[in-house]
XYZ file of C-alpha atoms in Angstrom:
768
model
C 86.785 94.672 100.418
C 90.074 93.827 98.797
C 93.704 94.322 99.713
C 95.646 96.271 97.108
C 99.398 96.726 97.097
C 100.203 100.289 96.082
C 103.634 101.919 96.208
C 104.213 102.839 99.839
C 101.226 100.822 101.067
C 101.355 97.161 102.044
C 98.179 95.136 102.598
C 95.947 98.174 103.034
C 92.242 97.248 102.622
C 90.279 99.177 100.030
C 86.481 99.232 100.310
C 84.182 99.312 97.311
C 81.855 101.670 99.168
C 82.615 105.342 99.738
C 83.873 106.733 103.039
C 81.259 109.051 104.511
C 81.774 111.575 107.301
C 84.388 111.485 110.069
C 86.414 114.336 108.523
C 87.210 115.747 111.974
C 88.288 112.343 113.324
C 90.433 111.618 110.249
C 92.243 114.954 110.664
C 92.679 114.397 114.401
C 94.123 110.930 113.883
C 96.545 112.155 111.207
C 97.723 114.914 113.546
C 98.240 112.401 116.346
C 100.270 110.110 114.081
C 102.449 113.030 113.044
C 103.225 113.850 116.671
C 103.053 110.583 118.610
C 104.631 107.124 118.308
C 101.757 104.952 119.585
C 98.112 105.751 118.927
C 95.158 103.472 119.664
C 91.693 104.022 118.222
C 89.288 102.571 120.777
C 85.573 102.014 120.438
C 82.797 99.414 120.480
C 81.875 96.823 117.875
C 80.735 98.276 114.577
C 81.761 101.879 115.246
C 84.171 102.060 112.282
C 87.633 101.826 113.866
C 89.211 99.922 110.985
C 87.869 102.205 108.280
C 89.009 105.292 110.163
C 92.531 103.871 110.508
C 92.676 103.009 106.811
C 91.365 106.434 105.806
C 93.915 108.174 108.010
C 97.000 106.399 106.624
C 96.039 105.701 103.016
C 97.018 109.045 101.508
C 99.905 110.087 103.777
C 101.428 106.599 103.370
C 102.276 107.272 99.725
C 104.482 110.225 100.738
C 106.361 108.444 103.538
C 109.714 106.833 102.744
C 108.558 103.362 103.748
C 104.802 103.941 103.662
C 102.387 102.027 105.827
C 101.702 98.381 106.547
C 98.250 97.156 107.537
C 98.178 93.962 109.616
C 94.739 92.509 110.326
C 94.685 90.421 113.496
C 90.979 89.573 113.701
C 91.471 86.043 112.347
C 94.513 85.277 114.512
C 93.835 83.326 117.701
C 97.368 82.374 118.753
C 99.167 85.173 120.609
C 102.471 83.465 119.874
C 102.061 84.240 116.159
C 101.568 88.012 116.439
C 105.183 88.902 115.598
C 105.243 86.283 112.854
C 102.038 87.626 111.302
C 103.417 91.160 111.226
C 106.719 89.943 109.774
C 104.918 88.031 107.012
C 102.817 91.102 106.194
C 106.059 93.069 105.809
C 107.661 90.413 103.610
C 110.164 89.359 106.264
C 111.414 85.876 107.004
C 112.566 85.271 110.555
C 113.829 82.421 112.662
C 111.463 80.169 114.593
C 111.290 81.545 118.109
C 113.105 84.737 117.058
C 110.456 86.390 114.850
C 110.239 89.457 117.101
C 113.999 90.073 116.912
C 113.909 89.790 113.102
C 110.923 92.134 112.941
C 112.510 94.764 115.175
C 115.817 94.576 113.308
C 114.025 95.284 110.011
C 111.786 98.033 111.405
C 114.735 99.784 113.031
C 115.791 101.049 109.591
C 112.315 102.077 108.395
C 110.179 105.178 108.588
C 106.590 104.083 108.392
C 103.229 103.573 110.073
C 102.491 100.055 111.334
C 98.730 99.497 111.635
C 97.647 96.689 113.982
C 93.931 96.151 113.464
C 91.632 94.370 115.969
C 93.990 93.884 118.920
C 91.453 93.302 121.691
C 91.618 89.475 121.800
C 95.444 89.525 121.746
C 95.835 92.579 123.935
C 98.886 91.503 125.957
C 100.879 90.270 122.964
C 100.026 93.407 120.965
C 100.912 95.657 123.893
C 104.304 93.982 124.323
C 105.067 94.122 120.611
C 103.967 97.760 120.251
C 106.097 98.731 123.253
C 109.131 96.996 121.758
C 108.640 98.734 118.389
C 108.297 102.171 119.996
C 111.344 101.553 122.177
C 113.713 100.229 119.506
C 112.452 101.627 116.158
C 112.575 105.424 116.455
C 111.012 106.241 113.062
C 108.077 103.831 113.197
C 104.658 104.915 114.441
C 102.220 102.252 115.638
C 98.497 102.728 115.032
C 96.322 100.152 116.810
C 92.566 99.615 116.734
C 90.946 97.852 119.653
C 87.856 97.684 121.802
C 90.113 98.430 124.774
C 93.380 100.341 125.238
C 96.708 98.552 125.069
C 97.368 100.240 128.426
C 101.105 100.818 127.976
C 103.356 103.804 128.562
C 103.312 106.390 125.798
C 99.951 105.276 124.377
C 97.695 108.057 123.086
C 94.025 107.188 122.784
C 91.511 108.350 120.214
C 88.096 107.230 121.495
C 85.746 106.753 118.557
C 82.092 107.478 119.174
C 79.173 106.570 116.916
C 78.268 109.012 114.162
C 76.268 112.092 115.090
C 72.503 111.446 114.983
C 69.581 113.895 114.979
C 66.850 114.247 117.564
C 63.721 113.479 115.517
C 61.640 115.829 117.683
C 63.962 118.736 117.010
C 64.190 118.441 113.213
C 61.845 120.637 111.177
C 63.080 120.108 107.598
C 65.173 117.889 105.345
C 67.890 120.560 105.136
C 68.544 120.300 108.866
C 69.656 116.658 108.451
C 72.615 117.551 106.234
C 74.945 118.181 109.166
C 74.559 114.639 110.576
C 77.101 112.009 109.475
C 74.758 109.154 110.408
C 72.147 110.486 108.004
C 74.739 110.994 105.257
C 75.928 107.401 105.626
C 72.389 106.022 105.717
C 71.431 107.953 102.577
C 74.584 106.865 100.764
C 74.047 103.186 101.537
C 70.324 103.232 100.743
C 71.085 104.891 97.403
C 73.490 102.043 96.658
C 70.551 99.596 96.635
C 67.829 102.066 95.617
C 69.343 104.772 93.358
C 66.158 106.832 93.326
C 66.249 107.378 97.105
C 66.695 110.896 98.477
C 66.032 112.627 101.782
C 62.972 114.781 101.104
C 60.427 116.845 102.967
C 58.133 113.812 102.815
C 60.466 111.336 104.521
C 62.965 113.378 106.580
C 61.183 112.623 109.876
C 61.361 108.867 109.222
C 65.029 109.168 108.193
C 65.803 111.023 111.421
C 63.948 108.415 113.483
C 65.739 105.503 111.786
C 69.155 107.172 112.163
C 68.561 107.680 115.860
C 67.271 104.123 116.259
C 70.492 102.764 114.763
C 72.422 104.878 117.292
C 74.867 106.130 114.672
C 76.709 102.799 114.496
C 78.085 102.388 110.946
C 77.738 98.603 110.958
C 74.098 98.830 112.081
C 73.435 101.417 109.366
C 75.055 99.218 106.713
C 72.921 96.228 107.716
C 69.660 98.173 107.897
C 70.169 99.984 104.583
C 70.196 96.696 102.676
C 66.511 96.204 103.532
C 65.563 99.367 101.632
C 65.159 97.188 98.546
C 61.894 95.893 99.957
C 60.908 98.227 102.834
C 60.392 101.978 103.023
C 62.360 104.059 105.532
C 59.218 104.293 107.678
C 58.747 100.516 107.646
C 62.416 100.012 108.500
C 62.135 102.407 111.418
C 58.930 100.835 112.748
C 60.263 97.271 112.575
C 63.599 98.179 114.124
C 61.853 100.003 116.972
C 59.757 96.925 117.690
C 62.824 94.672 117.675
C 64.804 96.948 120.010
C 61.859 97.327 122.384
C 61.760 93.559 122.904
C 65.536 93.402 123.303
C 65.618 96.284 125.801
C 63.195 94.496 128.053
C 65.140 91.238 127.849
C 68.642 92.536 128.523
C 68.221 95.868 130.233
C 71.629 95.580 131.926
C 73.396 95.688 128.587
C 74.671 99.133 127.444
C 72.345 100.800 124.950
C 74.783 100.814 122.049
C 75.543 97.138 122.491
C 71.805 96.474 122.539
C 71.386 98.531 119.356
C 74.046 96.618 117.450
C 72.934 93.277 118.846
C 69.349 94.063 117.938
C 70.310 95.066 114.414
C 72.314 91.883 113.905
C 69.504 89.792 115.422
C 67.118 91.486 113.042
C 69.358 90.790 110.031
C 69.718 87.174 111.130
C 65.961 86.828 111.491
C 65.435 88.118 107.958
C 67.634 85.363 106.544
C 66.136 82.072 105.432
C 66.903 79.043 107.640
C 69.431 77.851 105.045
C 71.115 81.270 104.939
C 71.283 81.235 108.738
C 73.050 77.856 108.630
C 75.563 79.102 106.064
C 76.161 82.286 108.101
C 76.889 80.220 111.204
C 79.087 77.682 109.431
C 81.000 80.336 107.485
C 82.042 81.839 110.814
C 84.771 79.172 111.077
C 86.652 80.723 108.159
C 89.499 83.136 108.842
C 90.171 85.980 106.454
C 88.518 85.315 103.113
C 87.326 82.121 101.441
C 86.237 81.009 97.976
C 83.087 79.288 96.754
C 84.653 75.816 96.602
C 85.611 76.053 100.273
C 82.158 77.378 101.170
C 80.509 74.403 99.474
C 82.820 71.981 101.301
C 82.423 73.540 104.755
C 78.868 74.907 104.685
C 77.068 72.265 102.605
C 75.307 69.163 103.927
C 73.182 68.599 107.051
C 70.295 70.781 105.938
C 72.053 72.671 103.161
C 72.352 71.136 99.706
C 75.936 71.749 98.465
C 74.692 72.911 95.069
C 72.522 75.529 96.814
C 75.473 77.134 98.623
C 76.291 79.456 95.723
C 72.827 81.048 95.871
C 72.871 81.192 99.665
C 76.256 82.925 99.600
C 74.859 85.414 97.083
C 71.929 86.012 99.434
C 74.268 86.760 102.340
C 76.284 89.132 100.151
C 73.044 90.891 99.244
C 72.222 91.263 102.935
C 75.726 92.645 103.687
C 76.548 89.699 105.934
C 79.358 88.758 103.556
C 81.512 91.109 101.478
C 82.592 89.874 98.045
C 86.022 90.717 96.700
C 87.783 89.721 93.508
C 91.154 87.982 93.574
C 92.924 86.574 90.517
C 89.707 86.443 88.551
C 87.491 84.746 91.138
C 85.289 85.983 93.959
C 86.323 85.549 97.560
C 84.114 86.289 100.548
C 84.833 87.900 103.895
C 82.754 88.357 107.031
C 83.138 91.240 109.455
C 84.424 90.141 112.836
C 81.249 91.265 114.617
C 79.127 89.074 112.346
C 81.616 86.220 112.583
C 81.315 86.211 116.370
C 77.538 86.283 116.103
C 77.545 83.382 113.660
C 79.840 81.372 115.926
C 77.350 81.821 118.775
C 74.668 80.098 116.678
C 76.674 76.851 116.545
C 76.264 74.363 119.361
C 79.515 72.828 120.649
C 79.078 69.590 118.696
C 78.151 71.540 115.548
C 81.207 73.770 115.928
C 83.483 70.737 116.225
C 81.927 69.123 113.137
C 82.193 72.294 111.041
C 85.741 72.998 112.240
C 86.744 69.478 111.183
C 85.181 70.056 107.752
C 87.175 73.263 107.504
C 90.375 71.413 108.394
C 89.610 68.672 105.872
C 89.001 71.257 103.137
C 92.394 72.905 103.531
C 94.189 69.634 104.222
C 92.895 68.441 100.855
C 94.324 71.555 99.194
C 97.653 70.946 100.885
C 97.534 67.368 99.636
C 96.922 68.552 96.075
C 100.008 70.727 96.303
C 102.073 67.800 97.574
C 100.884 65.644 94.677
C 101.727 68.417 92.185
C 105.328 68.909 93.342
C 107.725 68.582 90.419
C 105.022 69.437 87.845
C 103.748 72.538 86.047
C 100.791 72.706 88.450
C 102.835 73.306 91.603
C 103.591 77.013 91.156
C 99.986 78.037 90.310
C 98.741 76.064 93.322
C 101.185 77.936 95.588
C 99.847 81.224 94.241
C 96.248 80.073 94.765
C 96.966 79.069 98.369
C 98.449 82.429 99.374
C 95.152 84.223 100.189
C 94.130 81.139 102.205
C 97.006 81.560 104.657
C 94.746 82.562 107.602
C 92.612 79.465 106.941
C 95.676 77.214 106.754
C 96.668 78.496 110.171
C 93.221 77.842 111.623
C 93.203 74.319 110.170
C 96.617 73.451 111.617
C 95.699 75.006 114.947
C 92.577 72.813 115.039
C 94.888 69.799 114.765
C 97.059 71.150 117.552
C 94.306 71.822 120.081
C 92.008 68.882 119.292
C 92.990 65.584 120.966
C 93.943 62.884 118.479
C 94.423 65.257 115.531
C 98.197 65.866 115.691
C 98.970 63.279 112.977
C 96.691 64.972 110.407
C 98.330 68.239 111.449
C 101.779 66.817 110.708
C 100.532 65.523 107.351
C 99.064 68.892 106.397
C 102.116 70.883 107.490
C 104.530 68.643 105.581
C 102.272 68.650 102.510
C 102.724 72.433 102.474
C 106.542 72.218 102.318
C 106.792 73.902 98.913
C 104.301 76.591 99.990
C 106.352 77.441 103.086
C 109.485 77.665 100.935
C 108.027 79.762 98.145
C 106.489 82.375 100.457
C 109.426 82.605 102.928
C 107.394 81.104 105.768
C 109.988 78.614 107.016
C 110.030 79.970 110.562
C 106.270 79.510 110.853
C 106.491 76.014 109.367
C 109.154 75.031 111.871
C 107.075 76.462 114.715
C 104.047 74.363 113.735
C 106.158 71.187 113.446
C 107.878 71.819 116.774
C 104.470 72.156 118.432
C 102.819 69.210 116.676
C 105.594 66.594 116.888
C 105.386 65.985 120.676
C 101.707 65.010 120.270
C 102.054 62.958 117.069
C 102.762 59.271 116.556
C 106.529 58.887 116.678
C 108.622 56.651 114.478
C 106.315 56.710 111.434
C 106.976 57.993 107.903
C 105.213 61.322 108.400
C 106.993 62.057 111.672
C 110.303 61.208 109.990
C 109.531 63.570 107.105
C 108.544 66.287 109.588
C 111.900 65.913 111.367
C 113.766 66.253 108.073
C 111.790 69.285 106.921
C 112.330 70.878 110.317
C 116.047 70.176 109.907
C 115.974 71.961 106.532
C 114.304 74.976 108.121
C 116.982 75.025 110.817
C 119.666 75.271 108.139
C 118.071 78.370 106.630
C 118.148 79.916 110.090
C 121.753 78.901 110.757
C 120.846 76.458 113.557
C 123.353 73.828 112.372
C 123.667 71.880 115.625
C 119.915 71.436 115.934
C 119.807 70.376 112.282
C 122.429 67.691 112.894
C 120.413 66.321 115.833
C 117.218 66.134 113.789
C 118.953 64.503 110.812
C 120.493 61.832 113.028
C 117.108 61.038 114.588
C 115.312 60.958 111.227
C 118.059 58.937 109.521
C 117.640 56.186 112.116
C 113.868 56.094 111.558
C 114.244 56.041 107.752
C 116.747 53.170 107.904
C 114.504 51.168 110.236
C 111.478 51.737 107.984
C 113.452 50.901 104.846
C 111.692 53.771 103.056
C 113.656 54.715 99.899
C 112.165 58.204 99.707
C 112.931 59.005 103.349
C 116.468 57.633 103.043
C 116.970 59.915 100.023
C 115.485 62.863 101.909
C 117.808 62.210 104.870
C 120.785 62.060 102.491
C 119.708 65.364 100.931
C 119.496 67.136 104.282
C 122.838 65.677 105.347
C 124.344 67.045 102.121
C 122.752 70.434 102.734
C 124.280 70.446 106.214
C 127.709 69.655 104.738
C 127.327 72.618 102.343
C 126.509 74.912 105.227
C 129.543 73.598 107.105
C 131.803 74.529 104.184
C 132.447 71.021 102.822
C 131.139 71.020 99.210
C 133.127 67.895 98.285
C 131.506 65.785 100.986
C 128.161 67.376 100.159
C 128.443 66.443 96.469
C 128.865 62.749 97.253
C 125.863 62.799 99.582
C 123.682 64.650 97.068
C 124.544 62.030 94.446
C 123.028 59.380 96.730
C 119.954 61.566 97.242
C 119.450 62.084 93.487
C 119.562 58.327 92.863
C 117.144 57.632 95.702
C 114.584 60.229 94.629
C 114.815 59.081 91.030
C 114.275 55.448 92.018
C 111.230 56.404 94.068
C 109.842 58.655 91.317
C 109.961 61.833 93.415
C 110.517 64.438 90.691
C 110.579 67.421 93.007
C 113.095 65.768 95.327
C 115.205 64.706 92.348
C 115.413 68.249 90.942
C 116.160 69.896 94.282
C 118.914 67.366 94.934
C 120.308 67.982 91.426
C 120.441 71.738 92.127
C 122.630 71.179 95.171
C 124.579 68.335 93.569
C 125.521 70.566 90.629
C 126.431 73.534 92.801
C 128.504 71.582 95.324
C 130.259 69.661 92.531
C 131.195 72.897 90.801
C 132.461 74.585 93.969
C 134.394 71.544 95.116
C 136.727 71.979 92.129
C 134.862 70.410 89.207
C 133.046 73.279 87.417
C 132.555 71.264 84.237
C 130.880 68.493 86.218
C 128.724 71.051 88.039
C 127.638 72.669 84.783
C 126.714 69.299 83.311
C 124.568 68.379 86.331
C 122.767 71.733 86.376
C 122.104 71.592 82.628
C 120.729 68.096 82.978
C 118.524 69.403 85.764
C 117.301 72.227 83.517
C 116.389 69.739 80.812
C 114.468 67.626 83.329
C 112.725 70.667 84.855
C 111.546 71.658 81.382
C 110.327 68.128 80.731
C 108.545 67.937 84.102
C 107.204 71.505 83.865
C 108.725 72.501 87.231
C 109.307 76.232 86.782
C 110.222 76.770 90.424
C 113.133 74.310 90.303
C 114.238 75.947 87.044
C 114.908 79.198 88.914
C 117.411 77.574 91.262
C 119.098 75.585 88.502
C 119.660 78.814 86.584
C 120.921 80.528 89.736
C 123.431 77.698 90.189
C 124.704 78.196 86.640
C 125.041 81.959 87.241
C 127.261 81.279 90.258
C 129.437 78.664 88.572
C 129.958 80.771 85.428
C 130.632 83.937 87.453
C 133.230 82.059 89.507
C 134.841 79.786 86.905
C 133.536 80.673 83.424
C 133.153 83.592 81.037
C 131.528 86.811 82.253
C 129.315 86.995 79.154
C 127.998 83.473 79.799
C 127.260 84.338 83.436
C 125.410 87.477 82.291
C 123.340 85.443 79.834
C 122.297 83.005 82.555
C 121.450 85.931 84.823
C 119.162 87.389 82.148
C 117.538 83.960 81.823
C 117.002 83.984 85.592
C 115.345 87.417 85.415
C 113.003 86.174 82.695
C 112.223 82.965 84.582
C 111.287 84.831 87.785
C 108.975 87.089 85.786
C 107.288 84.135 84.121
C 106.882 82.440 87.506
C 105.065 85.519 88.841
C 107.574 86.073 91.657
C 108.607 89.505 92.874
C 111.532 88.497 95.092
C 115.071 87.184 94.852
C 116.952 85.031 97.333
C 120.013 86.634 98.899
C 122.391 84.230 97.123
C 120.949 85.353 93.773
C 121.375 89.017 94.688
C 124.980 88.533 95.721
C 125.844 86.436 92.668
C 124.372 89.217 90.478
C 127.087 91.312 92.101
C 129.641 88.684 91.064
C 128.466 89.027 87.460
C 128.619 92.830 87.565
C 132.137 92.662 88.985
C 133.270 90.229 86.301
C 131.890 92.630 83.662
C 133.862 95.492 85.202
C 130.749 97.256 86.544
C 132.229 97.581 90.030
C 129.941 100.381 91.210
C 126.916 98.213 90.394
C 128.529 95.248 92.110
C 129.102 97.242 95.302
C 125.494 98.470 95.211
C 124.279 94.876 94.869
C 126.367 93.779 97.835
C 124.697 96.522 99.871
C 121.303 95.313 98.680
C 122.297 91.791 99.730
C 123.200 93.013 103.212
C 119.718 94.440 103.736
C 118.039 91.425 102.114
C 119.839 89.114 104.528
C 118.381 91.032 107.441
C 114.896 91.160 105.917
C 114.877 87.475 104.977
C 116.382 86.387 108.302
C 119.414 84.791 106.645
C 123.116 85.115 107.477
C 125.307 84.306 104.486
C 127.917 82.826 106.784
C 125.510 80.001 107.565
C 126.226 78.736 104.036
C 129.970 78.465 104.527
C 130.677 77.004 101.088
C 129.090 80.096 99.508
C 130.650 82.576 101.921
C 134.239 81.927 100.793
C 133.792 82.780 97.062
C 131.363 85.561 97.955
C 133.951 87.240 100.179
C 136.499 86.918 97.384
C 134.229 88.710 94.885
C 133.347 91.443 97.393
C 137.033 92.098 98.127
C 137.841 92.306 94.408
C 135.183 94.977 94.003
C 136.452 96.870 97.050
C 139.993 96.778 95.667
C 138.816 98.024 92.260
C 136.874 100.977 93.701
C 138.821 101.809 96.839
C 137.294 101.783 100.318
C 135.600 105.198 100.123
C 133.819 104.704 96.809
C 132.927 101.082 97.673
C 131.253 102.198 100.913
C 129.316 104.918 99.082
C 127.781 102.463 96.626
C 127.347 99.755 99.274
C 125.485 102.174 101.561
C 123.252 103.335 98.701
C 122.283 99.742 97.953
C 121.637 98.911 101.599
C 119.298 101.924 101.865
C 117.068 100.890 98.945
C 113.531 99.735 99.574
C 112.738 96.128 98.662
C 110.904 97.258 95.528
C 113.777 99.534 94.436
C 116.344 96.853 95.190
C 114.553 94.222 93.149
C 114.186 96.554 90.193
C 117.882 97.462 90.408
C 118.973 93.828 90.653
C 116.948 92.888 87.581
C 118.455 95.703 85.543
C 122.107 95.411 86.536
C 123.173 93.371 83.515
C 120.889 95.347 81.218
C 117.961 93.933 79.268
C 118.626 91.643 76.322
C 119.318 93.615 73.142
C 116.160 94.380 71.169
C 116.698 93.005 67.651
C 115.064 94.538 64.596
C 113.759 91.114 63.613
C 113.561 87.753 65.316
C 113.330 87.424 69.119
C 110.662 89.529 70.801
C 111.872 91.160 74.082
C 108.481 90.774 75.778
C 106.437 87.678 76.482
C 102.950 87.384 74.972
C 101.313 88.453 78.242
C 103.678 91.418 78.592
C 102.884 92.550 75.025
C 99.179 92.343 75.863
C 99.654 94.458 78.989
C 101.887 96.969 77.156
C 99.070 97.504 74.646
C 96.582 98.123 77.479
C 99.011 100.662 78.982
C 99.105 102.371 75.562
C 95.309 102.537 75.669
C 95.552 104.419 78.958
C 94.274 101.732 81.341
C 95.385 101.877 84.974
C 96.798 98.834 86.770
C 93.423 98.250 88.396
C 91.646 98.401 85.041
C 94.208 96.062 83.480
C 93.695 93.610 86.333
C 89.925 93.670 85.830
C 90.215 93.319 82.039
C 92.545 90.296 82.265
C 90.979 88.725 85.404
C 94.229 88.949 87.366
C 95.050 90.605 90.694
C 96.143 94.226 90.739
C 99.434 93.170 92.343
C 100.102 90.852 89.381
C 99.329 93.658 86.935
C 101.721 95.970 88.788
C 104.433 93.321 88.700
C 103.992 92.806 84.953
C 104.271 96.558 84.289
C 107.439 96.745 86.401
C 108.891 93.787 84.491
C 108.096 95.464 81.154
C 109.995 98.571 82.256
C 112.942 96.421 83.284
C 112.995 94.427 80.046
C 112.805 97.565 77.884
C 115.018 99.733 80.138
C 112.195 102.250 80.583
C 111.228 104.275 83.630
C 107.526 105.147 83.277
C 104.215 104.173 81.697
C 104.363 106.944 79.090
C 107.530 105.374 77.686
C 105.791 101.983 77.523
C 102.915 103.604 75.613
C 105.320 105.303 73.208
C 107.277 102.084 72.657
C 104.066 100.185 71.873
C 102.709 102.964 69.658
C 105.807 102.712 67.467
C 104.659 99.237 66.487
C 106.774 97.186 68.888
C 105.148 94.241 70.656
C 102.483 93.697 68.003
């Protein structure tokens, strides 16, 4: 299984196996979603609730204005993070403690289906959130899957039963089995491992008996079908019957279907080697998906040789215990929740604690590698690599929170991830973790001081200036007492950031100068560059644009030397603002084009709100007032989505208001509002594409500079050859989302609107 981002669909899982049967249930669910606001698919373990939900929304989502968003909750254990998890899945950035308000504010403007998958262990939190969405977001439908109803007003239930199974005694021919979905699924999955298999007059009775024995549960059928490599259908049926007979006598009080699934899982577990059983149990501590390196770290040792893990993982994939999926050219592995729970049961308490600590250590080490790479060319790729591990990062930090004596490692891990939180707009979550960990951690030490300062930074992004000032004062005292140069510089940086937000760029510039010197003395390249970004900006907007330009250009030179492409983005953005405010419009436009190129090369598909608004400044300076007004509307929506109020950055608000008013005066109120409203109504994807194209692509010369990067030329050629985004991703060992982003960037750079135009452009000999 892999999550693919299609237009109109966000995070929707796509299975590599076909969807068999359930046509009536799919139609019924689609009809319910068209008529009702809250629908819950309820049913037991392994009955296929998730796949039904995905099948029901996948196609209609593409025709809905805002599509569908799939939010898997199986790996989440903290009810307090439900709203945050949904917001992150939607690309929103909220305020710590106010994630639900941010989520509802964004959903209020959307028309979409919100799928909440596996709600049963978070039933109260999901019920409250679903109720709030239905009450306040009139064009959003909520589709939940759960083993039990949410039990709230307005909920419409779709109970999901197992697939229809035949009565072996009433079947007289193979043709009579065609009407049974359980048989169709069994045949499909057996054929996947044994292509020559077919339901015939010779085996139909055994097929009917096996289908009935599996009780029509899709998960049980999937697990049993794998054994067809080595056992006939008759042997499968006989062995399953023997297993269930023993189980029925042992736990007769358990409902039959639960006994069937439990027996099937027990049977699959028993067919694994002892080493595979250990890996199954230990892998149950992972959340979401995991890679081979993590599996070797967590599952190896104590009876399992680390170098043998790769073969044991392959064995579990072959037995359908694990599902393999490709991401950015490497395999990741995922375990169904039913099998995860079973595996967890096989671990004794002391074993669970030991494996959970290994899991924490694995992801803490990855966080530490990111911290060490800050300010280098390795930082951005590491942030991208960490993104699919987000559920595991959460589990690791939560382990530190709930395990006595582990708060300090939790603080270390959370602060090591500072760049990760920033890059993926997860500041509210980062602040939440720090707020929860700090009361249990050792106070007065370097890590606690750093945590206070990072938390203060996160407060500034949320507009909580008073809380920021309190945290800075506390941390500044600790840093001074410790005599730590790096922490003193960090405290100076945050104090300067606070001054910027309070509308005092002159005072901020002096403080940032101190921070730059301190970071440079300590050798903290990342800190140095970030401080230079703010030092240059605040210097320019305090009345010294030449000084600001010089600082930002020096920062660009250093970022190139260090290889820090992420810092380069913000240095370029600073130059765009200073040139749009004080310099020549053409120079501002050139820097804006450089910023577009830099974001493409960094693999990012988002812009900060300040960048969006300053793109409006550039358009206004060029006389493109309609575009400027549209960009200001886009900025308005982006502020709401990203959980940012521009007025929290007071030093930016003053020039921004001046540029907005100039555009309003040039267009008149009526025309300004038309363009502003059109921009505010754009989807995030449309808005980003518009923002990147507002100054136009660089001119395409007949000789000399090539308008596309080497990678973009390669992808343009594959488009010419007729490959889809999925095929391009597979050919180049990248994710499909990355391929989609590259194609969108190519269209922007060449001012094209579809793939056929890319193919024609390439066919004419360009890009070769």
